[in-house]
Amino acid sequence: VQASEAYTFNSFFGRINYVYKDRYAFQFTSRVDGSSKFGANNKMGFFPAASGAWTVSEEDFMKDVSFVNFLKLRASYGVVGNASLGSGEYYPDYTQGGIPYNNGGTLYLDGLGNPNLGWEQLRNTDVAVEFAGFDNRLTGELAYYHKITTSTILRPGVQASAGVPDIARNLRESKVLNEGLELSLNLKLINKADIKWSIGGNIAKNYNEVLKWELGPDAVSGGTNDTRVVEGLPIGVNYLVRYYGVDPADGLPIWLDKTGKQTKTFSLDHRVFAGAVQPDYFGGFNSAVQYKGFDFNVLFTYVIGGNLYDNSGKYQFMGTSKKNWNFRKDFFDRWTQPGDDAQYPRLTYDAANYPGVPSEDQFNSTMFLHDASFLRMRELTLGYTFKPASLKRWRMQSLKVYVT
């Protein structure tokens, strides 16, 4: 029998707006949300918010500042609830057993119910300045945000005596911080009747840190995976054995232990926090040109810094479970014979050929940690818009052809 997921929401909200002289604006909102996704004791959540803005450019002392067309300061604070979870997380889980009883099927308890499961909460503070100047040829915004996530919903393991593997619950003593800056600028370089050219871009910097974590670092990963959750570090920090290189004599990988000494014996005890899971900067930029009926638009996105862990790479060096996968082309730079100066070690079908490697699943090292920086052209469009006068004979009001 295929089960369907159904859930309900109830919401009550109110809002007060106040604007004075088109310069000062205030808004206060309050809402109470309820969801059937949560336990009987915590179905309802209270989420207030307040914001204010000051349009500085409307003040009398700004009238003589001719190069400023618009200037606004704004700030807000609010609490947001997160209900992104399955509809039955707070119910006990029952699983059909594989062993029949009295010629019939069996069910067993596979997860504890939790009537106290409630809303995950995000407390968000935002401060920004919006501006336009030089006859509105330059516009932009600079924003700062500070977000604290609390009552995170997870399914951590429970004691073996409970007879079940886990339970969905809120981590009410845990806190995760995200804060950062975002800058966006748009500039009209040419703004004439027949030709227009504008450019724009944005850049952002985010800082992430686990401020408080009531579970151990292995609670999410199970102890053998490649990431950890540790207080004082970004969430999901890489926890890997450091890869030093290849022995040209036999093609075996060389590792660094926790003290930094070289060794050919792989050990999970040598793992350290490595790399950066957060990019240094990210954003995009664009250019738009209009000449008579033609228009040309291009959009780029980019990431500067940070690392990306290629979890699939470890399965391509040993074992047979993923032998039908497409290989990365840089794996051609691997050791094949004595004397090779290669980036990657020799391939093998048996994990035991790499001393100390317990299995391909636990072969987690910086060998597969890559620079995540990139520049990508996301969209390129060339188009032509016909003049309305030329379309009258076809009884058409507008027509544009373009290629993307």
mmCIF file of C-alpha atoms in Angstrom:
data_model
loop_
_atom_site.group_PDB
_atom_site.id
_atom_site.type_symbol
_atom_site.label_atom_id
_atom_site.label_comp_id
_atom_site.label_asym_id
_atom_site.label_seq_id
_atom_site.Cartn_x
_atom_site.Cartn_y
_atom_site.Cartn_z
ATOM 1 C CA VAL A 1 0.000 0.000 0.000
ATOM 2 C CA GLN A 2 1.405 3.383 -0.976
ATOM 3 C CA ALA A 3 0.863 5.972 1.731
ATOM 4 C CA SER A 4 0.237 9.644 0.981
ATOM 5 C CA GLU A 5 1.458 12.538 3.100
ATOM 6 C CA ALA A 6 -1.108 15.010 4.403
ATOM 7 C CA TYR A 7 -0.696 17.869 6.856
ATOM 8 C CA THR A 8 -2.439 21.081 7.874
ATOM 9 C CA PHE A 9 -1.459 24.621 8.929
ATOM 10 C CA ASN A 10 -3.384 27.211 10.925
ATOM 11 C CA SER A 11 -2.215 30.814 11.079
ATOM 12 C CA PHE A 12 -3.298 33.974 12.893
ATOM 13 C CA PHE A 13 -1.487 37.204 12.170
ATOM 14 C CA GLY A 14 -1.693 40.935 12.586
ATOM 15 C CA ARG A 15 0.230 43.872 11.177
ATOM 16 C CA ILE A 16 0.622 47.550 12.040
ATOM 17 C CA ASN A 17 2.144 50.029 9.575
ATOM 18 C CA TYR A 18 3.036 53.636 10.322
ATOM 19 C CA VAL A 19 4.564 56.174 7.919
ATOM 20 C CA TYR A 20 5.403 59.756 8.871
ATOM 21 C CA LYS A 21 6.110 62.436 6.257
ATOM 22 C CA ASP A 22 7.268 59.802 3.746
ATOM 23 C CA ARG A 23 10.516 59.668 5.716
ATOM 24 C CA TYR A 24 9.999 57.359 8.653
ATOM 25 C CA ALA A 25 8.315 53.997 8.295
ATOM 26 C CA PHE A 26 7.639 51.363 10.937
ATOM 27 C CA GLN A 27 6.037 47.952 10.727
ATOM 28 C CA PHE A 28 5.145 45.493 13.462
ATOM 29 C CA THR A 29 3.871 42.015 12.716
ATOM 30 C CA SER A 30 2.849 39.157 14.927
ATOM 31 C CA ARG A 31 1.756 35.726 13.884
ATOM 32 C CA VAL A 32 0.890 32.450 15.522
ATOM 33 C CA ASP A 33 1.304 29.374 13.342
ATOM 34 C CA GLY A 34 0.229 25.848 14.063
ATOM 35 C CA SER A 35 1.088 22.699 12.150
ATOM 36 C CA SER A 36 0.024 19.087 12.327
ATOM 37 C CA LYS A 37 3.657 18.176 11.628
ATOM 38 C CA PHE A 38 4.571 18.767 15.267
ATOM 39 C CA GLY A 39 3.803 16.934 18.491
ATOM 40 C CA ALA A 40 0.675 17.531 20.542
ATOM 41 C CA ASN A 41 2.550 19.642 23.096
ATOM 42 C CA ASN A 42 4.227 22.020 20.620
ATOM 43 C CA LYS A 43 2.045 22.444 17.554
ATOM 44 C CA MET A 44 1.846 26.232 17.913
ATOM 45 C CA GLY A 45 4.622 28.787 17.430
ATOM 46 C CA PHE A 46 4.749 32.552 18.027
ATOM 47 C CA PHE A 47 6.754 34.590 15.501
ATOM 48 C CA PRO A 48 6.966 38.375 15.980
ATOM 49 C CA ALA A 49 8.850 40.851 13.782
ATOM 50 C CA ALA A 50 9.570 44.571 13.687
ATOM 51 C CA SER A 51 11.183 46.818 11.092
ATOM 52 C CA GLY A 52 11.944 50.470 10.575
ATOM 53 C CA ALA A 53 13.238 52.650 7.758
ATOM 54 C CA TRP A 54 14.481 56.212 7.404
ATOM 55 C CA THR A 55 14.470 57.820 3.960
ATOM 56 C CA VAL A 56 17.358 60.194 4.537
ATOM 57 C CA SER A 57 17.134 61.736 1.075
ATOM 58 C CA GLU A 58 13.758 63.277 1.998
ATOM 59 C CA GLU A 59 15.283 65.343 4.785
ATOM 60 C CA ASP A 60 15.761 69.072 4.265
ATOM 61 C CA PHE A 61 19.507 68.895 4.889
ATOM 62 C CA MET A 62 19.852 66.584 1.850
ATOM 63 C CA LYS A 63 18.243 68.966 -0.651
ATOM 64 C CA ASP A 64 21.562 70.581 -1.563
ATOM 65 C CA VAL A 65 23.382 67.264 -2.022
ATOM 66 C CA SER A 66 22.755 67.092 -5.748
ATOM 67 C CA PHE A 67 24.588 63.846 -6.508
ATOM 68 C CA VAL A 68 22.364 61.839 -4.107
ATOM 69 C CA ASN A 69 18.964 60.941 -5.559
ATOM 70 C CA PHE A 70 17.905 58.420 -2.949
ATOM 71 C CA LEU A 71 19.227 57.257 0.415
ATOM 72 C CA LYS A 72 17.451 54.968 2.853
ATOM 73 C CA LEU A 73 18.499 53.240 6.058
ATOM 74 C CA ARG A 74 16.501 50.252 7.237
ATOM 75 C CA ALA A 75 16.670 47.644 9.974
ATOM 76 C CA SER A 76 14.563 44.684 10.996
ATOM 77 C CA TYR A 77 14.368 41.894 13.533
ATOM 78 C CA GLY A 78 12.148 38.871 13.395
ATOM 79 C CA VAL A 79 11.626 35.279 14.383
ATOM 80 C CA VAL A 80 10.837 32.785 11.623
ATOM 81 C CA GLY A 81 9.607 29.235 12.102
ATOM 82 C CA ASN A 82 10.760 26.301 10.018
ATOM 83 C CA ALA A 83 8.419 23.396 9.346
ATOM 84 C CA SER A 84 10.479 21.700 6.622
ATOM 85 C CA LEU A 85 10.083 18.137 7.842
ATOM 86 C CA GLY A 86 7.924 15.140 7.152
ATOM 87 C CA SER A 87 4.377 15.041 8.458
ATOM 88 C CA GLY A 88 4.946 12.001 10.669
ATOM 89 C CA GLU A 89 8.241 12.779 12.383
ATOM 90 C CA TYR A 90 6.694 12.941 15.856
ATOM 91 C CA TYR A 91 4.903 9.596 15.462
ATOM 92 C CA PRO A 92 6.463 6.288 16.516
ATOM 93 C CA ASP A 93 7.937 4.517 13.488
ATOM 94 C CA TYR A 94 6.918 0.945 12.766
ATOM 95 C CA THR A 95 8.625 -1.171 10.136
ATOM 96 C CA GLN A 96 7.442 -4.388 8.557
ATOM 97 C CA GLY A 97 9.603 -7.270 9.699
ATOM 98 C CA GLY A 98 11.177 -9.794 7.411
ATOM 99 C CA ILE A 99 10.458 -12.747 9.711
ATOM 100 C CA PRO A 100 6.882 -14.104 9.509
ATOM 101 C CA TYR A 101 4.947 -15.102 12.618
ATOM 102 C CA ASN A 102 2.107 -17.608 12.525
ATOM 103 C CA ASN A 103 2.048 -17.401 8.725
ATOM 104 C CA GLY A 104 1.585 -13.624 8.914
ATOM 105 C CA GLY A 105 3.688 -10.487 8.765
ATOM 106 C CA THR A 106 5.223 -8.702 11.729
ATOM 107 C CA LEU A 107 5.825 -5.092 12.717
ATOM 108 C CA TYR A 108 8.491 -3.750 15.035
ATOM 109 C CA LEU A 109 9.162 -0.346 16.584
ATOM 110 C CA ASP A 110 11.899 1.425 14.597
ATOM 111 C CA GLY A 111 11.721 4.965 16.050
ATOM 112 C CA LEU A 112 10.338 6.597 19.167
ATOM 113 C CA GLY A 113 7.513 9.108 19.038
ATOM 114 C CA ASN A 114 7.965 12.592 20.483
ATOM 115 C CA PRO A 115 4.909 14.667 21.516
ATOM 116 C CA ASN A 116 7.270 17.575 22.375
ATOM 117 C CA LEU A 117 8.637 17.987 18.837
ATOM 118 C CA GLY A 118 8.208 21.659 17.903
ATOM 119 C CA TRP A 119 9.210 24.455 15.568
ATOM 120 C CA GLU A 120 12.777 25.116 14.536
ATOM 121 C CA GLN A 121 13.399 28.856 14.906
ATOM 122 C CA LEU A 122 15.522 31.430 13.095
ATOM 123 C CA ARG A 123 16.160 34.802 14.755
ATOM 124 C CA ASN A 124 17.126 37.239 12.027
ATOM 125 C CA THR A 125 18.577 40.749 12.361
ATOM 126 C CA ASP A 126 19.074 42.778 9.192
ATOM 127 C CA VAL A 127 20.560 46.261 8.687
ATOM 128 C CA ALA A 128 20.941 47.841 5.244
ATOM 129 C CA VAL A 129 21.474 51.034 3.311
ATOM 130 C CA GLU A 130 19.926 51.607 -0.128
ATOM 131 C CA PHE A 131 21.186 54.383 -2.365
ATOM 132 C CA ALA A 132 20.980 55.967 -5.814
ATOM 133 C CA GLY A 133 23.018 58.821 -7.192
ATOM 134 C CA PHE A 134 24.346 60.747 -10.158
ATOM 135 C CA ASP A 135 20.922 61.099 -11.798
ATOM 136 C CA ASN A 136 20.098 57.511 -10.815
ATOM 137 C CA ARG A 137 22.925 56.172 -12.956
ATOM 138 C CA LEU A 138 24.381 54.432 -9.893
ATOM 139 C CA THR A 139 22.175 52.346 -7.590
ATOM 140 C CA GLY A 140 23.051 49.836 -4.938
ATOM 141 C CA GLU A 141 22.529 48.277 -1.555
ATOM 142 C CA LEU A 142 24.808 47.262 1.304
ATOM 143 C CA ALA A 143 23.269 44.857 3.823
ATOM 144 C CA TYR A 144 24.397 43.100 6.986
ATOM 145 C CA TYR A 145 22.550 40.100 8.423
ATOM 146 C CA HIS A 146 22.879 38.149 11.645
ATOM 147 C CA LYS A 147 20.958 34.880 11.946
ATOM 148 C CA ILE A 148 20.774 32.495 14.893
ATOM 149 C CA THR A 149 19.156 29.086 14.370
ATOM 150 C CA THR A 150 17.818 27.375 17.493
ATOM 151 C CA SER A 151 15.747 24.287 18.283
ATOM 152 C CA THR A 152 17.235 22.501 15.267
ATOM 153 C CA ILE A 153 15.316 19.342 14.363
ATOM 154 C CA LEU A 154 17.415 16.186 14.031
ATOM 155 C CA ARG A 155 17.114 12.455 14.553
ATOM 156 C CA PRO A 156 20.089 11.703 16.820
ATOM 157 C CA GLY A 157 20.710 8.192 18.054
ATOM 158 C CA VAL A 158 19.480 7.050 21.465
ATOM 159 C CA GLN A 159 20.802 4.559 23.987
ATOM 160 C CA ALA A 160 20.756 0.947 22.865
ATOM 161 C CA SER A 161 18.532 0.064 25.828
ATOM 162 C CA ALA A 162 15.716 2.018 24.147
ATOM 163 C CA GLY A 163 15.464 -0.713 21.543
ATOM 164 C CA VAL A 164 15.223 1.767 18.655
ATOM 165 C CA PRO A 165 17.929 3.625 16.678
ATOM 166 C CA ASP A 166 16.771 7.259 16.966
ATOM 167 C CA ILE A 167 14.111 9.834 17.782
ATOM 168 C CA ALA A 168 13.178 13.128 16.118
ATOM 169 C CA ARG A 169 13.665 15.993 18.567
ATOM 170 C CA ASN A 170 14.611 19.654 18.911
ATOM 171 C CA LEU A 171 18.147 20.496 19.979
ATOM 172 C CA ARG A 172 17.003 23.306 22.270
ATOM 173 C CA GLU A 173 20.470 23.986 23.714
ATOM 174 C CA SER A 174 22.178 24.220 20.315
ATOM 175 C CA LYS A 175 22.794 27.419 18.333
ATOM 176 C CA VAL A 176 24.152 27.987 14.833
ATOM 177 C CA LEU A 177 25.264 31.423 13.608
ATOM 178 C CA ASN A 178 25.181 32.783 10.084
ATOM 179 C CA GLU A 179 26.204 36.384 9.536
ATOM 180 C CA GLY A 180 27.539 38.288 6.606
ATOM 181 C CA LEU A 181 27.637 41.231 4.255
ATOM 182 C CA GLU A 182 26.057 41.619 0.827
ATOM 183 C CA LEU A 183 26.876 44.420 -1.624
ATOM 184 C CA SER A 184 25.084 44.988 -4.928
ATOM 185 C CA LEU A 185 25.811 47.751 -7.450
ATOM 186 C CA ASN A 186 24.250 48.731 -10.783
ATOM 187 C CA LEU A 187 25.695 51.348 -13.114
ATOM 188 C CA LYS A 188 24.258 52.863 -16.301
ATOM 189 C CA LEU A 189 27.365 53.532 -18.381
ATOM 190 C CA ILE A 190 25.484 54.789 -21.455
ATOM 191 C CA ASN A 191 21.894 55.967 -21.353
ATOM 192 C CA LYS A 192 20.972 57.471 -24.724
ATOM 193 C CA ALA A 193 17.939 57.072 -26.930
ATOM 194 C CA ASP A 194 19.513 54.639 -29.425
ATOM 195 C CA ILE A 195 22.039 52.918 -27.211
ATOM 196 C CA LYS A 196 22.020 51.875 -23.580
ATOM 197 C CA TRP A 197 24.641 49.952 -21.637
ATOM 198 C CA SER A 198 24.399 48.942 -18.013
ATOM 199 C CA ILE A 199 26.484 46.695 -15.787
ATOM 200 C CA GLY A 200 25.777 45.273 -12.370
ATOM 201 C CA GLY A 201 27.112 42.879 -9.836
ATOM 202 C CA ASN A 202 26.955 41.623 -6.302
ATOM 203 C CA ILE A 203 29.382 40.124 -3.824
ATOM 204 C CA ALA A 204 28.611 38.401 -0.538
ATOM 205 C CA LYS A 205 30.551 37.064 2.417
ATOM 206 C CA ASN A 206 28.983 34.612 4.885
ATOM 207 C CA TYR A 207 30.399 33.465 8.208
ATOM 208 C CA ASN A 208 29.058 30.275 9.751
ATOM 209 C CA GLU A 209 29.797 28.916 13.220
ATOM 210 C CA VAL A 210 28.317 26.360 15.573
ATOM 211 C CA LEU A 211 27.974 28.446 18.749
ATOM 212 C CA LYS A 212 26.672 25.641 20.933
ATOM 213 C CA TRP A 213 26.161 21.955 20.251
ATOM 214 C CA GLU A 214 24.602 19.650 22.795
ATOM 215 C CA LEU A 215 25.507 16.465 20.926
ATOM 216 C CA GLY A 216 28.936 15.002 20.258
ATOM 217 C CA PRO A 217 30.833 15.716 17.009
ATOM 218 C CA ASP A 218 29.984 12.234 15.683
ATOM 219 C CA ALA A 219 26.248 12.425 16.392
ATOM 220 C CA VAL A 220 25.330 13.364 12.813
ATOM 221 C CA SER A 221 28.075 11.605 10.864
ATOM 222 C CA GLY A 222 28.099 8.325 12.753
ATOM 223 C CA GLY A 223 31.828 8.639 13.465
ATOM 224 C CA THR A 224 33.255 7.469 10.133
ATOM 225 C CA ASN A 225 32.012 9.999 7.568
ATOM 226 C CA ASP A 226 33.957 12.970 6.212
ATOM 227 C CA THR A 227 32.303 15.852 8.127
ATOM 228 C CA ARG A 228 31.728 16.844 11.746
ATOM 229 C CA VAL A 229 29.654 19.285 13.781
ATOM 230 C CA VAL A 230 31.915 20.940 16.362
ATOM 231 C CA GLU A 231 31.483 24.040 18.506
ATOM 232 C CA GLY A 232 33.532 26.984 17.270
ATOM 233 C CA LEU A 233 33.768 25.693 13.687
ATOM 234 C CA PRO A 234 31.520 25.912 10.609
ATOM 235 C CA ILE A 235 28.784 23.320 10.501
ATOM 236 C CA GLY A 236 29.803 20.265 8.499
ATOM 237 C CA VAL A 237 33.550 20.962 8.690
ATOM 238 C CA ASN A 238 35.694 18.445 6.774
ATOM 239 C CA TYR A 239 37.349 15.790 8.983
ATOM 240 C CA LEU A 240 39.917 14.023 6.811
ATOM 241 C CA VAL A 241 43.270 12.279 6.688
ATOM 242 C CA ARG A 242 45.785 14.574 4.995
ATOM 243 C CA TYR A 243 47.106 13.300 1.669
ATOM 244 C CA TYR A 244 50.779 14.099 1.008
ATOM 245 C CA GLY A 245 51.410 12.474 -2.368
ATOM 246 C CA VAL A 246 52.476 9.272 -4.119
ATOM 247 C CA ASP A 247 55.547 7.126 -3.547
ATOM 248 C CA PRO A 248 57.047 6.931 -7.080
ATOM 249 C CA ALA A 249 58.590 3.543 -6.287
ATOM 250 C CA ASP A 250 55.420 1.550 -5.621
ATOM 251 C CA GLY A 251 52.513 3.926 -6.310
ATOM 252 C CA LEU A 252 51.188 3.788 -2.752
ATOM 253 C CA PRO A 253 49.679 6.931 -1.215
ATOM 254 C CA ILE A 254 51.588 8.822 1.470
ATOM 255 C CA TRP A 255 49.623 10.304 4.364
ATOM 256 C CA LEU A 256 50.341 12.686 7.213
ATOM 257 C CA ASP A 257 49.534 11.623 10.755
ATOM 258 C CA LYS A 258 48.174 14.052 13.340
ATOM 259 C CA THR A 259 51.692 15.279 14.142
ATOM 260 C CA GLY A 260 52.452 15.958 10.467
ATOM 261 C CA LYS A 261 54.799 12.986 9.949
ATOM 262 C CA GLN A 262 54.646 10.999 6.712
ATOM 263 C CA THR A 263 53.257 7.476 6.793
ATOM 264 C CA LYS A 264 52.025 4.902 4.297
ATOM 265 C CA THR A 265 49.516 3.482 6.755
ATOM 266 C CA PHE A 266 46.082 5.020 6.530
ATOM 267 C CA SER A 267 44.270 5.449 9.852
ATOM 268 C CA LEU A 268 41.076 7.226 10.821
ATOM 269 C CA ASP A 269 42.962 8.282 13.964
ATOM 270 C CA HIS A 270 45.028 10.619 11.738
ATOM 271 C CA ARG A 271 42.021 12.711 10.731
ATOM 272 C CA VAL A 272 42.121 16.486 11.261
ATOM 273 C CA PHE A 273 39.835 19.388 10.409
ATOM 274 C CA ALA A 274 40.798 20.388 6.882
ATOM 275 C CA GLY A 275 39.765 22.833 4.211
ATOM 276 C CA ALA A 276 36.994 25.407 4.279
ATOM 277 C CA VAL A 277 33.355 24.471 3.768
ATOM 278 C CA GLN A 278 32.393 28.132 3.298
ATOM 279 C CA PRO A 279 33.604 30.155 0.297
ATOM 280 C CA ASP A 280 35.473 33.375 0.963
ATOM 281 C CA TYR A 281 33.191 35.309 -1.391
ATOM 282 C CA PHE A 282 30.427 34.546 -3.876
ATOM 283 C CA GLY A 283 28.137 36.457 -6.192
ATOM 284 C CA GLY A 284 27.589 37.402 -9.809
ATOM 285 C CA PHE A 285 27.801 40.170 -12.372
ATOM 286 C CA ASN A 286 25.983 41.056 -15.573
ATOM 287 C CA SER A 287 26.050 43.346 -18.577
ATOM 288 C CA ALA A 288 23.147 44.513 -20.736
ATOM 289 C CA VAL A 289 23.423 46.401 -24.038
ATOM 290 C CA GLN A 290 20.554 47.783 -26.130
ATOM 291 C CA TYR A 291 21.198 49.225 -29.582
ATOM 292 C CA LYS A 292 18.135 50.273 -31.533
ATOM 293 C CA GLY A 293 16.153 47.023 -31.702
ATOM 294 C CA PHE A 294 18.961 44.705 -30.613
ATOM 295 C CA ASP A 295 19.677 43.659 -27.057
ATOM 296 C CA PHE A 296 22.529 41.631 -25.591
ATOM 297 C CA ASN A 297 22.615 40.283 -22.028
ATOM 298 C CA VAL A 298 25.191 38.153 -20.240
ATOM 299 C CA LEU A 299 25.215 36.858 -16.656
ATOM 300 C CA PHE A 300 28.143 35.351 -14.746
ATOM 301 C CA THR A 301 28.239 33.726 -11.315
ATOM 302 C CA TYR A 302 31.357 33.073 -9.275
ATOM 303 C CA VAL A 303 32.738 31.603 -6.067
ATOM 304 C CA ILE A 304 36.096 32.563 -4.565
ATOM 305 C CA GLY A 305 37.705 30.219 -2.050
ATOM 306 C CA GLY A 306 36.305 27.312 -0.116
ATOM 307 C CA ASN A 307 36.664 23.601 -0.776
ATOM 308 C CA LEU A 308 34.481 20.927 -2.304
ATOM 309 C CA TYR A 309 34.785 17.307 -1.191
ATOM 310 C CA ASP A 310 34.400 14.773 -4.004
ATOM 311 C CA ASN A 311 32.882 11.856 -2.113
ATOM 312 C CA SER A 312 32.563 9.803 -5.304
ATOM 313 C CA GLY A 313 36.314 9.911 -5.920
ATOM 314 C CA LYS A 314 37.183 7.425 -3.187
ATOM 315 C CA TYR A 315 35.007 4.754 -4.808
ATOM 316 C CA GLN A 316 36.938 5.048 -8.073
ATOM 317 C CA PHE A 317 40.287 4.098 -6.578
ATOM 318 C CA MET A 318 39.386 0.777 -5.035
ATOM 319 C CA GLY A 319 36.681 -1.831 -4.843
ATOM 320 C CA THR A 320 34.237 -2.999 -7.477
ATOM 321 C CA SER A 321 30.968 -1.507 -6.202
ATOM 322 C CA LYS A 322 31.216 1.528 -8.518
ATOM 323 C CA LYS A 323 33.283 0.115 -11.369
ATOM 324 C CA ASN A 324 30.623 1.163 -13.919
ATOM 325 C CA TRP A 325 30.929 4.871 -13.045
ATOM 326 C CA ASN A 326 32.456 7.417 -15.377
ATOM 327 C CA PHE A 327 35.915 8.357 -14.122
ATOM 328 C CA ARG A 328 37.184 11.886 -13.627
ATOM 329 C CA LYS A 329 39.637 12.791 -16.374
ATOM 330 C CA ASP A 330 42.269 13.995 -13.880
ATOM 331 C CA PHE A 331 42.551 10.403 -12.627
ATOM 332 C CA PHE A 332 44.624 9.746 -15.748
ATOM 333 C CA ASP A 333 47.392 11.445 -13.780
ATOM 334 C CA ARG A 334 47.828 8.328 -11.639
ATOM 335 C CA TRP A 335 50.765 6.057 -10.912
ATOM 336 C CA THR A 336 51.106 3.162 -13.393
ATOM 337 C CA GLN A 337 54.778 2.127 -13.188
ATOM 338 C CA PRO A 338 57.864 2.686 -10.997
ATOM 339 C CA GLY A 339 59.298 6.160 -11.371
ATOM 340 C CA ASP A 340 56.009 7.880 -12.233
ATOM 341 C CA ASP A 341 55.611 11.338 -10.718
ATOM 342 C CA ALA A 342 51.808 11.251 -10.472
ATOM 343 C CA GLN A 343 49.160 13.189 -8.606
ATOM 344 C CA TYR A 344 47.147 10.099 -7.684
ATOM 345 C CA PRO A 345 48.186 6.617 -6.501
ATOM 346 C CA ARG A 346 47.722 3.365 -8.338
ATOM 347 C CA LEU A 347 44.239 1.927 -8.737
ATOM 348 C CA THR A 348 43.192 -1.247 -6.983
ATOM 349 C CA TYR A 349 40.210 -3.567 -6.667
ATOM 350 C CA ASP A 350 41.007 -4.394 -3.039
ATOM 351 C CA ALA A 351 41.067 -1.843 -0.222
ATOM 352 C CA ALA A 352 43.635 -4.016 1.574
ATOM 353 C CA ASN A 353 46.233 -3.012 -1.046
ATOM 354 C CA TYR A 354 46.276 0.431 0.589
ATOM 355 C CA PRO A 355 47.719 -0.301 4.053
ATOM 356 C CA GLY A 356 45.332 0.561 6.869
ATOM 357 C CA VAL A 357 42.307 1.502 4.755
ATOM 358 C CA PRO A 358 39.298 -0.150 6.471
ATOM 359 C CA SER A 359 36.966 0.067 3.446
ATOM 360 C CA GLU A 360 36.234 2.263 0.457
ATOM 361 C CA ASP A 361 33.380 3.891 2.415
ATOM 362 C CA GLN A 362 35.824 5.140 5.072
ATOM 363 C CA PHE A 363 38.568 6.197 2.652
ATOM 364 C CA ASN A 364 38.125 9.878 3.547
ATOM 365 C CA SER A 365 41.128 12.089 2.829
ATOM 366 C CA THR A 366 42.162 15.453 1.416
ATOM 367 C CA MET A 367 43.038 13.607 -1.796
ATOM 368 C CA PHE A 368 39.455 14.323 -2.818
ATOM 369 C CA LEU A 369 39.287 17.883 -1.448
ATOM 370 C CA HIS A 370 39.280 20.441 -4.259
ATOM 371 C CA ASP A 371 39.276 24.214 -4.606
ATOM 372 C CA ALA A 372 35.628 25.235 -5.064
ATOM 373 C CA SER A 373 36.418 28.526 -6.832
ATOM 374 C CA PHE A 374 34.792 28.954 -10.221
ATOM 375 C CA LEU A 375 33.588 31.484 -12.771
ATOM 376 C CA ARG A 376 30.573 30.383 -14.795
ATOM 377 C CA MET A 377 28.727 32.094 -17.601
ATOM 378 C CA ARG A 378 25.207 31.244 -16.559
ATOM 379 C CA GLU A 379 23.232 32.933 -19.312
ATOM 380 C CA LEU A 380 23.866 34.634 -22.650
ATOM 381 C CA THR A 381 21.025 36.162 -24.665
ATOM 382 C CA LEU A 382 20.937 37.973 -28.004
ATOM 383 C CA GLY A 383 17.612 39.326 -29.222
ATOM 384 C CA TYR A 384 15.880 41.714 -31.584
ATOM 385 C CA THR A 385 12.590 43.549 -30.973
ATOM 386 C CA PHE A 386 10.621 44.624 -34.039
ATOM 387 C CA LYS A 387 9.172 48.110 -34.132
ATOM 388 C CA PRO A 388 5.363 48.220 -33.717
ATOM 389 C CA ALA A 389 4.957 50.108 -37.004
ATOM 390 C CA SER A 390 6.517 47.247 -38.957
ATOM 391 C CA LEU A 391 4.060 44.759 -37.423
ATOM 392 C CA LYS A 392 0.794 46.470 -38.297
ATOM 393 C CA ARG A 393 0.483 44.727 -41.647
ATOM 394 C CA TRP A 394 0.655 41.426 -39.782
ATOM 395 C CA ARG A 395 -1.880 42.592 -37.182
ATOM 396 C CA MET A 396 0.643 42.067 -34.418
ATOM 397 C CA GLN A 397 1.349 44.406 -31.529
ATOM 398 C CA SER A 398 4.786 43.132 -30.503
ATOM 399 C CA LEU A 399 7.371 40.609 -31.648
ATOM 400 C CA LYS A 400 10.770 39.701 -30.283
ATOM 401 C CA VAL A 401 13.109 36.968 -31.464
ATOM 402 C CA TYR A 402 16.031 35.874 -29.363
ATOM 403 C CA VAL A 403 18.502 33.086 -28.775
ATOM 404 C CA THR A 404 19.733 32.067 -25.330
#
